[in-house]
PDB file of C-alpha atoms in Angstrom:
ATOM      1  CA  MET Y   1     112.788  46.077 133.572  1.00 54.00           C
ATOM      2  CA  LYS Y   2     111.622  48.968 131.640  1.00 52.00           C
ATOM      3  CA  THR Y   3     114.712  51.155 132.372  1.00 57.00           C
ATOM      4  CA  LYS Y   4     116.794  48.581 131.103  1.00 54.00           C
ATOM      5  CA  ILE Y   5     114.469  48.194 128.015  1.00 56.00           C
ATOM      6  CA  ASN Y   6     114.874  52.065 127.485  1.00 70.00           C
ATOM      7  CA  ARG Y   7     118.777  52.020 127.998  1.00 66.00           C
ATOM      8  CA  SER Y   8     119.193  49.219 125.343  1.00 70.00           C
ATOM      9  CA  LYS Y   9     116.854  51.207 123.086  1.00 74.00           C
ATOM     10  CA  TRP Y  10     119.315  54.316 123.202  1.00 73.00           C
ATOM     11  CA  VAL Y  11     122.486  52.015 123.286  1.00 73.00           C
ATOM     12  CA  LEU Y  12     120.984  51.194 119.610  1.00 77.00           C
ATOM     13  CA  VAL Y  13     120.349  54.326 118.571  1.00 75.00           C
ATOM     14  CA  ALA Y  14     123.831  55.013 119.158  1.00 74.00           C
ATOM     15  CA  LEU Y  15     124.972  52.545 117.479  1.00 74.00           C
ATOM     16  CA  LEU Y  16     123.085  53.447 114.510  1.00 79.00           C
ATOM     17  CA  ALA Y  17     124.326  56.957 114.648  1.00 79.00           C
ATOM     18  CA  ALA Y  18     128.004  55.252 114.753  1.00 78.00           C
ATOM     19  CA  LEU Y  19     126.850  53.248 111.475  1.00 78.00           C
ATOM     20  CA  LEU Y  20     125.619  56.211 109.688  1.00 83.00           C
ATOM     21  CA  THR Y  21     128.654  58.526 110.646  1.00 83.00           C
ATOM     22  CA  ALA Y  22     131.325  55.965 109.562  1.00 81.00           C
ATOM     23  CA  PRO Y  23     131.281  56.800 105.712  1.00 84.00           C
ATOM     24  CA  ASN Y  24     131.738  60.389 106.273  1.00 85.00           C
ATOM     25  CA  PRO Y  25     135.698  60.528 106.461  1.00 84.00           C
ATOM     26  CA  THR Y  26     136.033  58.776 103.025  1.00 83.00           C
ATOM     27  CA  ILE Y  27     133.275  60.925 101.549  1.00 88.00           C
ATOM     28  CA  ILE Y  28     134.638  64.343 102.397  1.00 89.00           C
ATOM     29  CA  ARG Y  29     138.116  63.105 101.570  1.00 87.00           C
ATOM     30  CA  ALA Y  30     137.158  62.058  98.189  1.00 85.00           C
ATOM     31  CA  ASN Y  31     135.375  65.803  97.745  1.00 90.00           C
ATOM     32  CA  VAL Y  32     138.335  67.829  99.058  1.00 90.00           C
ATOM     33  CA  ILE Y  33     141.135  66.652  96.793  1.00 87.00           C
ATOM     34  CA  ASP Y  34     139.405  69.003  94.138  1.00 90.00           C
ATOM     35  CA  THR Y  35     137.154  71.035  96.187  1.00 94.00           C
ATOM     36  CA  ASP Y  36     138.193  73.683  98.919  1.00 96.00           C
ATOM     37  CA  PRO Y  37     137.675  72.126 101.999  1.00 95.00           C
ATOM     38  CA  ILE Y  38     136.370  75.160 103.650  1.00 96.00           C
ATOM     39  CA  PHE Y  39     134.022  75.667 100.727  1.00 96.00           C
ATOM     40  CA  PHE Y  40     132.762  72.010 101.349  1.00 95.00           C
ATOM     41  CA  ALA Y  41     132.108  72.581 105.161  1.00 94.00           C
ATOM     42  CA  LEU Y  42     130.125  75.809 104.398  1.00 95.00           C
ATOM     43  CA  LEU Y  43     127.759  73.930 101.836  1.00 93.00           C
ATOM     44  CA  ARG Y  44     127.466  71.152 104.357  1.00 90.00           C
ATOM     45  CA  TYR Y  45     126.016  73.211 106.420  1.00 89.00           C
ATOM     46  CA  VAL Y  46     124.073  75.476 104.242  1.00 93.00           C
ATOM     47  CA  VAL Y  47     122.219  72.079 103.259  1.00 90.00           C
ATOM     48  CA  VAL Y  48     121.604  71.573 107.123  1.00 87.00           C
ATOM     49  CA  ALA Y  49     120.653  75.237 107.813  1.00 90.00           C
ATOM     50  CA  LEU Y  50     117.776  74.936 105.001  1.00 90.00           C
ATOM     51  CA  VAL Y  51     116.417  71.990 106.211  1.00 86.00           C
ATOM     52  CA  CYS Y  52     116.156  73.027 109.710  1.00 85.00           C
ATOM     53  CA  LEU Y  53     115.276  76.682 109.217  1.00 89.00           C
ATOM     54  CA  PRO Y  54     111.329  75.892 108.940  1.00 89.00           C
ATOM     55  CA  PHE Y  55     111.395  74.108 112.378  1.00 84.00           C
ATOM     56  CA  VAL Y  56     113.334  77.090 113.903  1.00 89.00           C
ATOM     57  CA  LEU Y  57     110.730  79.445 112.558  1.00 90.00           C
ATOM     58  CA  PHE Y  58     107.882  77.399 113.505  1.00 89.00           C
ATOM     59  CA  ALA Y  59     108.951  76.589 117.307  1.00 87.00           C
ATOM     60  CA  TRP Y  60     110.670  80.158 117.692  1.00 89.00           C
ATOM     61  CA  LYS Y  61     108.126  81.801 120.181  1.00 85.00           C
ATOM     62  CA  LYS Y  62     108.209  78.481 122.322  1.00 86.00           C
ATOM     63  CA  LEU Y  63     112.170  78.834 122.801  1.00 89.00           C
ATOM     64  CA  ASN Y  64     113.599  80.409 125.732  1.00 91.00           C
ATOM     65  CA  ARG Y  65     116.985  82.231 126.042  1.00 91.00           C
ATOM     66  CA  ARG Y  66     118.771  79.683 127.780  1.00 92.00           C
ATOM     67  CA  GLY Y  67     118.141  77.018 124.985  1.00 92.00           C
ATOM     68  CA  VAL Y  68     118.782  79.535 122.148  1.00 93.00           C
ATOM     69  CA  SER Y  69     122.126  80.993 123.857  1.00 95.00           C
ATOM     70  CA  ALA Y  70     123.421  77.020 124.157  1.00 94.00           C
ATOM     71  CA  SER Y  71     122.560  76.737 120.711  1.00 94.00           C
ATOM     72  CA  LEU Y  72     124.527  79.601 119.283  1.00 95.00           C
ATOM     73  CA  ILE Y  73     127.552  78.492 121.581  1.00 96.00           C
ATOM     74  CA  SER Y  74     127.297  74.914 119.930  1.00 95.00           C
ATOM     75  CA  GLY Y  75     127.508  76.394 116.442  1.00 95.00           C
ATOM     76  CA  ILE Y  76     130.952  78.434 117.065  1.00 97.00           C
ATOM     77  CA  PHE Y  77     132.348  75.236 118.559  1.00 96.00           C
ATOM     78  CA  MET Y  78     130.772  73.304 115.337  1.00 94.00           C
ATOM     79  CA  GLY Y  79     131.816  75.684 112.848  1.00 96.00           C
ATOM     80  CA  ILE Y  80     135.408  75.622 114.165  1.00 97.00           C
ATOM     81  CA  ALA Y  81     135.132  71.657 114.420  1.00 95.00           C
ATOM     82  CA  LEU Y  82     134.027  71.412 110.803  1.00 93.00           C
ATOM     83  CA  THR Y  83     136.367  73.756 109.352  1.00 96.00           C
ATOM     84  CA  PHE Y  84     139.214  72.199 110.833  1.00 96.00           C
ATOM     85  CA  PHE Y  85     138.091  68.716 110.175  1.00 94.00           C
ATOM     86  CA  THR Y  86     137.723  69.202 106.412  1.00 95.00           C
ATOM     87  CA  MET Y  87     141.306  71.140 106.257  1.00 96.00           C
ATOM     88  CA  ALA Y  88     142.779  67.833 108.043  1.00 93.00           C
ATOM     89  CA  LEU Y  89     141.320  65.686 105.257  1.00 90.00           C
ATOM     90  CA  GLU Y  90     142.690  67.849 102.678  1.00 92.00           C
ATOM     91  CA  GLN Y  91     145.953  67.858 104.193  1.00 89.00           C
ATOM     92  CA  SER Y  92     146.417  64.141 104.945  1.00 82.00           C
ATOM     93  CA  GLN Y  93     144.800  60.767 104.164  1.00 77.00           C
ATOM     94  CA  ALA Y  94     141.638  59.613 105.437  1.00 77.00           C
ATOM     95  CA  ASN Y  95     143.095  56.574 107.549  1.00 72.00           C
ATOM     96  CA  TYR Y  96     145.342  59.237 109.155  1.00 74.00           C
ATOM     97  CA  VAL Y  97     142.549  61.355 110.075  1.00 79.00           C
ATOM     98  CA  VAL Y  98     140.731  58.563 111.473  1.00 76.00           C
ATOM     99  CA  ILE Y  99     143.517  57.637 113.637  1.00 70.00           C
ATOM    100  CA  LEU Y 100     143.620  61.125 114.959  1.00 74.00           C
ATOM    101  CA  MET Y 101     139.775  60.869 115.466  1.00 76.00           C
ATOM    102  CA  LEU Y 102     140.465  58.633 118.329  1.00 70.00           C
ATOM    103  CA  ILE Y 103     141.428  61.759 120.521  1.00 71.00           C
ATOM    104  CA  THR Y 104     137.930  63.246 120.225  1.00 75.00           C
ATOM    105  CA  PRO Y 105     136.097  60.517 122.599  1.00 70.00           C
ATOM    106  CA  ILE Y 106     138.748  61.020 125.522  1.00 69.00           C
ATOM    107  CA  VAL Y 107     138.358  64.874 125.122  1.00 75.00           C
ATOM    108  CA  PHE Y 108     134.460  64.537 125.135  1.00 74.00           C
ATOM    109  CA  ILE Y 109     134.419  62.504 128.388  1.00 70.00           C
ATOM    110  CA  ALA Y 110     136.891  64.890 130.088  1.00 71.00           C
ATOM    111  CA  LEU Y 111     134.955  67.962 129.095  1.00 78.00           C
ATOM    112  CA  SER Y 112     131.500  66.171 129.699  1.00 72.00           C
ATOM    113  CA  SER Y 113     132.929  65.164 133.180  1.00 70.00           C
ATOM    114  CA  ARG Y 114     133.924  68.924 134.071  1.00 71.00           C
ATOM    115  CA  ILE Y 115     131.003  70.671 132.264  1.00 71.00           C
ATOM    116  CA  ILE Y 116     128.069  68.577 132.737  1.00 64.00           C
ATOM    117  CA  HIS Y 117     129.452  67.279 136.205  1.00 62.00           C
ATOM    118  CA  GLU Y 118     128.830  63.834 134.735  1.00 62.00           C
ATOM    119  CA  ARG Y 119     130.390  60.965 137.420  1.00 66.00           C
ATOM    120  CA  ILE Y 120     132.360  58.415 135.421  1.00 63.00           C
ATOM    121  CA  SER Y 121     133.399  55.101 137.400  1.00 68.00           C
ATOM    122  CA  HIS Y 122     136.773  53.058 137.165  1.00 71.00           C
ATOM    123  CA  ARG Y 123     134.968  50.362 135.431  1.00 70.00           C
ATOM    124  CA  ALA Y 124     133.734  52.714 132.470  1.00 68.00           C
ATOM    125  CA  MET Y 125     137.114  54.095 132.223  1.00 70.00           C
ATOM    126  CA  ALA Y 126     138.396  50.677 131.713  1.00 75.00           C
ATOM    127  CA  GLY Y 127     135.780  49.941 129.093  1.00 71.00           C
ATOM    128  CA  ILE Y 128     136.462  53.014 127.179  1.00 70.00           C
ATOM    129  CA  THR Y 129     140.445  52.190 127.431  1.00 74.00           C
ATOM    130  CA  ILE Y 130     139.955  48.936 126.072  1.00 76.00           C
ATOM    131  CA  ALA Y 131     137.904  50.131 122.951  1.00 69.00           C
ATOM    132  CA  MET Y 132     140.542  52.807 122.542  1.00 69.00           C
ATOM    133  CA  LEU Y 133     143.374  50.193 122.290  1.00 73.00           C
ATOM    134  CA  GLY Y 134     141.069  48.293 119.986  1.00 70.00           C
ATOM    135  CA  ALA Y 135     140.657  51.198 117.504  1.00 65.00           C
ATOM    136  CA  PHE Y 136     144.280  52.150 117.859  1.00 68.00           C
ATOM    137  CA  THR Y 137     145.175  48.366 117.215  1.00 71.00           C
ATOM    138  CA  VAL Y 138     142.995  48.355 113.808  1.00 62.00           C
ATOM    139  CA  VAL Y 139     144.276  51.555 112.381  1.00 63.00           C
ATOM    140  CA  ALA Y 140     147.764  51.753 113.725  1.00 66.00           C
ATOM    141  CA  ALA Y 141     149.312  48.414 113.847  1.00 66.00           C
ATOM    142  CA  PRO Y 142     149.351  47.508 110.153  1.00 61.00           C
ATOM    143  CA  ILE Y 143     151.027  50.948 109.597  1.00 60.00           C
ATOM    144  CA  ALA Y 144     153.652  49.870 112.207  1.00 62.00           C
ATOM    145  CA  ILE Y 145     154.494  46.400 111.108  1.00 62.00           C
ATOM    146  CA  ALA Y 146     154.497  47.374 107.301  1.00 57.00           C
ATOM    147  CA  GLN Y 147     157.660  49.559 107.378  1.00 51.00           C
ATOM    148  CA  ASP Y 148     156.454  51.341 104.423  1.00 50.00           C
ATOM    149  CA  SER Y 149     158.656  54.604 103.914  1.00 47.00           C
ATOM    150  CA  ASN Y 150     155.803  56.273 102.009  1.00 49.00           C
ATOM    151  CA  VAL Y 151     154.020  56.309 105.512  1.00 48.00           C
ATOM    152  CA  GLN Y 152     154.344  59.973 106.602  1.00 59.00           C
ATOM    153  CA  PHE Y 153     153.491  62.616 109.233  1.00 63.00           C
ATOM    154  CA  TYR Y 154     151.264  65.251 108.518  1.00 75.00           C
ATOM    155  CA  PRO Y 155     151.987  67.835 111.107  1.00 82.00           C
ATOM    156  CA  LEU Y 156     149.203  70.506 109.927  1.00 88.00           C
ATOM    157  CA  ALA Y 157     146.514  67.651 109.871  1.00 86.00           C
ATOM    158  CA  THR Y 158     147.414  66.713 113.397  1.00 83.00           C
ATOM    159  CA  ALA Y 159     147.353  70.415 114.708  1.00 88.00           C
ATOM    160  CA  TYR Y 160     143.740  70.557 112.988  1.00 94.00           C
ATOM    161  CA  MET Y 161     142.421  67.439 114.486  1.00 88.00           C
ATOM    162  CA  LEU Y 162     143.408  68.519 117.996  1.00 86.00           C
ATOM    163  CA  VAL Y 163     141.382  71.654 117.391  1.00 94.00           C
ATOM    164  CA  GLN Y 164     138.680  69.734 115.817  1.00 93.00           C
ATOM    165  CA  SER Y 165     138.428  67.087 118.834  1.00 88.00           C
ATOM    166  CA  VAL Y 166     138.073  70.362 121.611  1.00 91.00           C
ATOM    167  CA  GLY Y 167     135.600  71.956 118.949  1.00 94.00           C
ATOM    168  CA  PHE Y 168     133.498  68.952 118.599  1.00 91.00           C
ATOM    169  CA  ALA Y 169     133.047  68.065 121.820  1.00 89.00           C
ATOM    170  CA  SER Y 170     132.349  71.358 123.176  1.00 92.00           C
ATOM    171  CA  ALA Y 171     129.681  71.708 120.572  1.00 92.00           C
ATOM    172  CA  MET Y 172     128.173  68.179 121.795  1.00 86.00           C
ATOM    173  CA  ILE Y 173     127.944  69.322 125.258  1.00 89.00           C
ATOM    174  CA  TRP Y 174     126.370  72.426 124.551  1.00 92.00           C
ATOM    175  CA  MET Y 175     123.705  70.863 122.073  1.00 88.00           C
ATOM    176  CA  ARG Y 176     123.009  68.652 125.191  1.00 85.00           C
ATOM    177  CA  LYS Y 177     122.913  72.023 127.372  1.00 89.00           C
ATOM    178  CA  ALA Y 178     120.384  73.462 124.704  1.00 91.00           C
ATOM    179  CA  ASN Y 179     118.105  70.574 124.373  1.00 86.00           C
ATOM    180  CA  GLU Y 180     117.818  70.162 128.242  1.00 86.00           C
ATOM    181  CA  ALA Y 181     116.860  73.603 128.244  1.00 89.00           C
ATOM    182  CA  GLY Y 182     113.563  72.700 126.490  1.00 88.00           C
ATOM    183  CA  THR Y 183     114.629  73.433 123.108  1.00 90.00           C
ATOM    184  CA  PRO Y 184     113.661  70.930 120.310  1.00 88.00           C
ATOM    185  CA  MET Y 185     116.768  69.077 118.616  1.00 81.00           C
ATOM    186  CA  THR Y 186     115.692  70.175 115.142  1.00 82.00           C
ATOM    187  CA  SER Y 187     115.964  73.685 116.463  1.00 89.00           C
ATOM    188  CA  VAL Y 188     119.230  73.160 118.226  1.00 89.00           C
ATOM    189  CA  ILE Y 189     120.818  72.072 115.136  1.00 86.00           C
ATOM    190  CA  GLY Y 190     118.970  74.773 113.189  1.00 90.00           C
ATOM    191  CA  LEU Y 191     120.328  77.547 115.037  1.00 94.00           C
ATOM    192  CA  GLN Y 192     123.710  75.759 115.481  1.00 93.00           C
ATOM    193  CA  ALA Y 193     123.922  75.378 111.596  1.00 92.00           C
ATOM    194  CA  LEU Y 194     123.084  79.324 111.170  1.00 94.00           C
ATOM    195  CA  VAL Y 195     126.201  80.158 113.356  1.00 96.00           C
ATOM    196  CA  ALA Y 196     128.473  77.716 111.942  1.00 95.00           C
ATOM    197  CA  VAL Y 197     127.334  78.980 108.142  1.00 96.00           C
ATOM    198  CA  ALA Y 198     128.304  82.661 109.326  1.00 96.00           C
ATOM    199  CA  LEU Y 199     131.524  81.443 111.083  1.00 97.00           C
ATOM    200  CA  ILE Y 200     132.852  79.248 108.138  1.00 96.00           C
ATOM    201  CA  SER Y 201     131.934  82.074 105.597  1.00 97.00           C
ATOM    202  CA  VAL Y 202     134.195  84.189 107.515  1.00 97.00           C
ATOM    203  CA  PHE Y 203     137.000  81.494 107.295  1.00 96.00           C
ATOM    204  CA  PHE Y 204     136.186  81.066 103.783  1.00 96.00           C
ATOM    205  CA  VAL Y 205     136.379  84.914 102.417  1.00 96.00           C
ATOM    206  CA  LEU Y 206     139.790  84.989 104.805  1.00 95.00           C
ATOM    207  CA  PHE Y 207     141.541  81.658 103.590  1.00 94.00           C
ATOM    208  CA  GLY Y 208     139.550  79.805 100.865  1.00 94.00           C
ATOM    209  CA  ASP Y 209     140.390  78.964  97.544  1.00 94.00           C
ATOM    210  CA  THR Y 210     137.732  80.406  95.017  1.00 93.00           C
ATOM    211  CA  SER Y 211     139.244  78.658  92.158  1.00 93.00           C
ATOM    212  CA  ARG Y 212     138.032  75.330  93.562  1.00 93.00           C
ATOM    213  CA  THR Y 213     134.232  75.893  93.907  1.00 93.00           C
ATOM    214  CA  ALA Y 214     132.892  73.876  91.297  1.00 91.00           C
ATOM    215  CA  ILE Y 215     129.534  72.119  92.011  1.00 90.00           C
ATOM    216  CA  ASN Y 216     128.852  68.926  90.441  1.00 90.00           C
ATOM    217  CA  ASP Y 217     126.174  65.805  90.803  1.00 89.00           C
ATOM    218  CA  GLY Y 218     128.769  63.973  92.908  1.00 89.00           C
ATOM    219  CA  LEU Y 219     129.517  67.029  95.026  1.00 92.00           C
ATOM    220  CA  LEU Y 220     125.577  67.391  95.753  1.00 91.00           C
ATOM    221  CA  LEU Y 221     125.186  64.017  96.620  1.00 91.00           C
ATOM    222  CA  SER Y 222     127.981  63.926  98.985  1.00 92.00           C
ATOM    223  CA  LEU Y 223     126.567  67.205 100.706  1.00 91.00           C
ATOM    224  CA  LEU Y 224     123.183  65.665 101.017  1.00 90.00           C
ATOM    225  CA  TYR Y 225     124.827  62.474 102.998  1.00 91.00           C
ATOM    226  CA  SER Y 226     127.369  64.318 104.890  1.00 88.00           C
ATOM    227  CA  GLY Y 227     124.963  67.043 105.718  1.00 86.00           C
ATOM    228  CA  VAL Y 228     121.687  65.694 106.075  1.00 85.00           C
ATOM    229  CA  VAL Y 229     122.206  62.261 107.159  1.00 87.00           C
ATOM    230  CA  VAL Y 230     125.632  62.622 109.210  1.00 84.00           C
ATOM    231  CA  ALA Y 231     125.288  66.371 110.546  1.00 77.00           C
ATOM    232  CA  LEU Y 232     121.552  66.306 111.176  1.00 79.00           C
ATOM    233  CA  ILE Y 233     120.024  62.401 111.703  1.00 84.00           C
ATOM    234  CA  ALA Y 234     122.985  61.232 112.918  1.00 82.00           C
ATOM    235  CA  ARG Y 235     124.068  63.903 115.603  1.00 74.00           C
ATOM    236  CA  SER Y 236     120.496  64.209 116.606  1.00 76.00           C
ATOM    237  CA  MET Y 237     120.432  60.541 117.717  1.00 76.00           C
ATOM    238  CA  ASN Y 238     124.028  61.258 119.066  1.00 70.00           C
ATOM    239  CA  VAL Y 239     123.022  64.016 121.469  1.00 69.00           C
ATOM    240  CA  LEU Y 240     119.863  62.384 122.567  1.00 70.00           C
ATOM    241  CA  SER Y 241     121.415  59.107 123.173  1.00 74.00           C
ATOM    242  CA  TYR Y 242     124.260  61.267 125.205  1.00 66.00           C
ATOM    243  CA  GLU Y 243     121.575  62.603 127.453  1.00 64.00           C
ATOM    244  CA  ARG Y 244     120.239  59.131 128.284  1.00 68.00           C
ATOM    245  CA  ILE Y 245     123.298  57.006 128.762  1.00 65.00           C
ATOM    246  CA  GLY Y 246     126.180  59.347 129.116  1.00 65.00           C
ATOM    247  CA  SER Y 247     129.342  60.291 127.593  1.00 56.00           C
ATOM    248  CA  VAL Y 248     131.265  56.954 128.091  1.00 56.00           C
ATOM    249  CA  MET Y 249     128.791  54.863 126.381  1.00 59.00           C
ATOM    250  CA  VAL Y 250     128.221  57.360 123.231  1.00 60.00           C
ATOM    251  CA  SER Y 251     132.209  57.609 123.137  1.00 59.00           C
ATOM    252  CA  GLY Y 252     132.421  53.502 123.510  1.00 61.00           C
ATOM    253  CA  MET Y 253     130.060  53.851 119.962  1.00 64.00           C
ATOM    254  CA  THR Y 254     132.484  56.228 118.541  1.00 64.00           C
ATOM    255  CA  TYR Y 255     135.120  53.337 118.353  1.00 66.00           C
ATOM    256  CA  ILE Y 256     132.837  51.410 116.336  1.00 70.00           C
ATOM    257  CA  ASP Y 257     132.573  54.526 114.082  1.00 69.00           C
ATOM    258  CA  THR Y 258     136.273  54.411 113.935  1.00 69.00           C
ATOM    259  CA  LEU Y 259     136.636  50.531 113.348  1.00 71.00           C
ATOM    260  CA  ILE Y 260     134.011  50.796 110.345  1.00 73.00           C
ATOM    261  CA  ALA Y 261     135.478  53.652 109.103  1.00 74.00           C
ATOM    262  CA  PHE Y 262     138.827  52.052 108.681  1.00 69.00           C
ATOM    263  CA  ILE Y 263     137.411  49.103 106.950  1.00 71.00           C
ATOM    264  CA  ILE Y 264     135.150  51.205 104.419  1.00 72.00           C
ATOM    265  CA  PRO Y 265     137.976  51.940 102.213  1.00 62.00           C
ATOM    266  CA  ILE Y 266     139.491  48.205 102.466  1.00 65.00           C
ATOM    267  CA  ILE Y 267     135.811  47.129 101.124  1.00 68.00           C
ATOM    268  CA  ILE Y 268     135.770  49.716  98.628  1.00 65.00           C
ATOM    269  CA  LEU Y 269     139.337  49.041  97.178  1.00 46.00           C
ATOM    270  CA  GLY Y 270     138.874  45.120  97.738  1.00 56.00           C
ATOM    271  CA  GLU Y 271     141.691  44.789 100.451  1.00 45.00           C
ATOM    272  CA  SER Y 272     141.944  42.035 102.639  1.00 51.00           C
ATOM    273  CA  LEU Y 273     140.724  42.083 106.323  1.00 52.00           C
ATOM    274  CA  SER Y 274     144.319  41.863 108.254  1.00 59.00           C
ATOM    275  CA  PRO Y 275     144.370  39.837 111.708  1.00 69.00           C
ATOM    276  CA  THR Y 276     145.116  43.055 113.450  1.00 65.00           C
ATOM    277  CA  THR Y 277     141.711  44.376 112.325  1.00 58.00           C
ATOM    278  CA  LEU Y 278     139.852  41.515 113.625  1.00 62.00           C
ATOM    279  CA  PHE Y 279     141.511  41.657 116.572  1.00 73.00           C
ATOM    280  CA  GLY Y 280     141.168  45.206 117.152  1.00 68.00           C
ATOM    281  CA  GLY Y 281     137.476  44.782 116.118  1.00 62.00           C
ATOM    282  CA  VAL Y 282     137.202  42.079 119.088  1.00 70.00           C
ATOM    283  CA  LEU Y 283     138.989  44.539 121.502  1.00 74.00           C
ATOM    284  CA  ILE Y 284     136.344  47.315 120.529  1.00 65.00           C
ATOM    285  CA  LEU Y 285     133.632  45.001 121.247  1.00 63.00           C
ATOM    286  CA  ILE Y 286     134.933  43.922 124.710  1.00 72.00           C
ATOM    287  CA  GLY Y 287     135.329  47.619 125.681  1.00 69.00           C
ATOM    288  CA  VAL Y 288     132.025  48.405 124.462  1.00 61.00           C
ATOM    289  CA  TYR Y 289     130.417  45.455 126.592  1.00 63.00           C
ATOM    290  CA  VAL Y 290     132.186  46.519 129.750  1.00 69.00           C
ATOM    291  CA  ILE Y 291     131.253  50.230 129.456  1.00 59.00           C
ATOM    292  CA  GLU Y 292     127.352  48.788 129.111  1.00 56.00           C
ATOM    293  CA  ARG Y 293     127.534  46.666 132.147  1.00 59.00           C
ATOM    294  CA  ARG Y 294     129.421  49.254 134.190  1.00 49.00           C
ATOM    295  CA  LYS Y 295     127.847  50.236 137.701  1.00 38.00           C
ATOM    296  CA  LEU Y 296     127.615  53.924 138.197  1.00 36.00           C
ATOM    297  CA  HIS Y 297     127.249  54.557 141.987  1.00 35.00           C
ATOM    298  CA  VAL Y 298     126.170  58.069 142.081  1.00 32.00           C
ATOM    299  CA  HIS Y 299     124.330  60.304 144.495  1.00 31.00           C
ATOM    300  CA  LYS Y 300     120.228  60.243 143.795  1.00 30.00           C
ATOM    301  CA  GLY Y 301     120.428  64.035 143.326  1.00 28.00           C
ATOM    302  CA  ALA Y 302     122.920  63.487 140.293  1.00 27.00           C
ATOM    303  CA  HIS Y 303     120.524  61.599 138.410  1.00 28.00           C
ATOM    304  CA  HIS Y 304     118.794  64.488 136.712  1.00 29.00           C
ATOM    305  CA  ALA Y 305     121.942  65.805 135.424  1.00 27.00           C
ATOM    306  CA  LEU Y 306     123.091  62.528 134.220  1.00 28.00           C
ATOM    307  CA  ARG Y 307     119.550  61.812 132.501  1.00 31.00           C
ATOM    308  CA  HIS Y 308     120.549  58.281 131.719  1.00 35.00           C
ATOM    309  CA  HIS Y 309     117.335  56.572 132.142  1.00 38.00           C
TER     310      HIS Y 309
END
């Protein structure tokens, strides 16, 4: 009974992380119209680094080499993912990027299975597939039936999001490795942020537009939300949930994130909720239920690696 309660608690934590993350594409898209996307990504992680630096310094003597190394590797991958994600939002529309975000959970599961050796059951894969179809229905079906000649394909944004998917999934896995090595999550994210800031700074020097670096109150508020709430709080919750309930359940919550991320502009713009959105939402909920009800038949020795409970 206690195990089930603990698992349910971490499922709710993963859900809350998804809810906190959902507005992020809309917020970033609204800013990178006028602000250089690499500059926005840089400032975003400068905020994270400043918030987490005291925790890193306080815990420095207690950190071990394995955890620090994993944190630094995660920073390289996160710096790449952040840069290409913001550039994708500049090169296309928010809804287009939301569609391409559907790639990330599949990459995440595949890499987690290979690197962490997490066993994925057929039932769990069925659940994640149903959730994926639901999210795809929400964001793709309205475009398919609208016959709108203004709908375009964005090749650069597509390529950027493919890179982002691999980078973000890899960063999450190395964050888990660092935390399981005994490094506190605030220190993991702090070390990751320092590396990401250094890497994104190089990207900005090489490819950034210095004429689009004006800072205003709206940009600062966006940076605080995107940096502190999303990159620090929600991501910590995501990784901690990932350690305890696995990549499949966390990925299922990502599709709820995708659903909400698509609905937010509809609410802001006052558009109606289409039947395809409702149908897709039902599929997502069914998929998450199937994932949660899965039975993983794993060897007892694998429990420590999975850390589901």
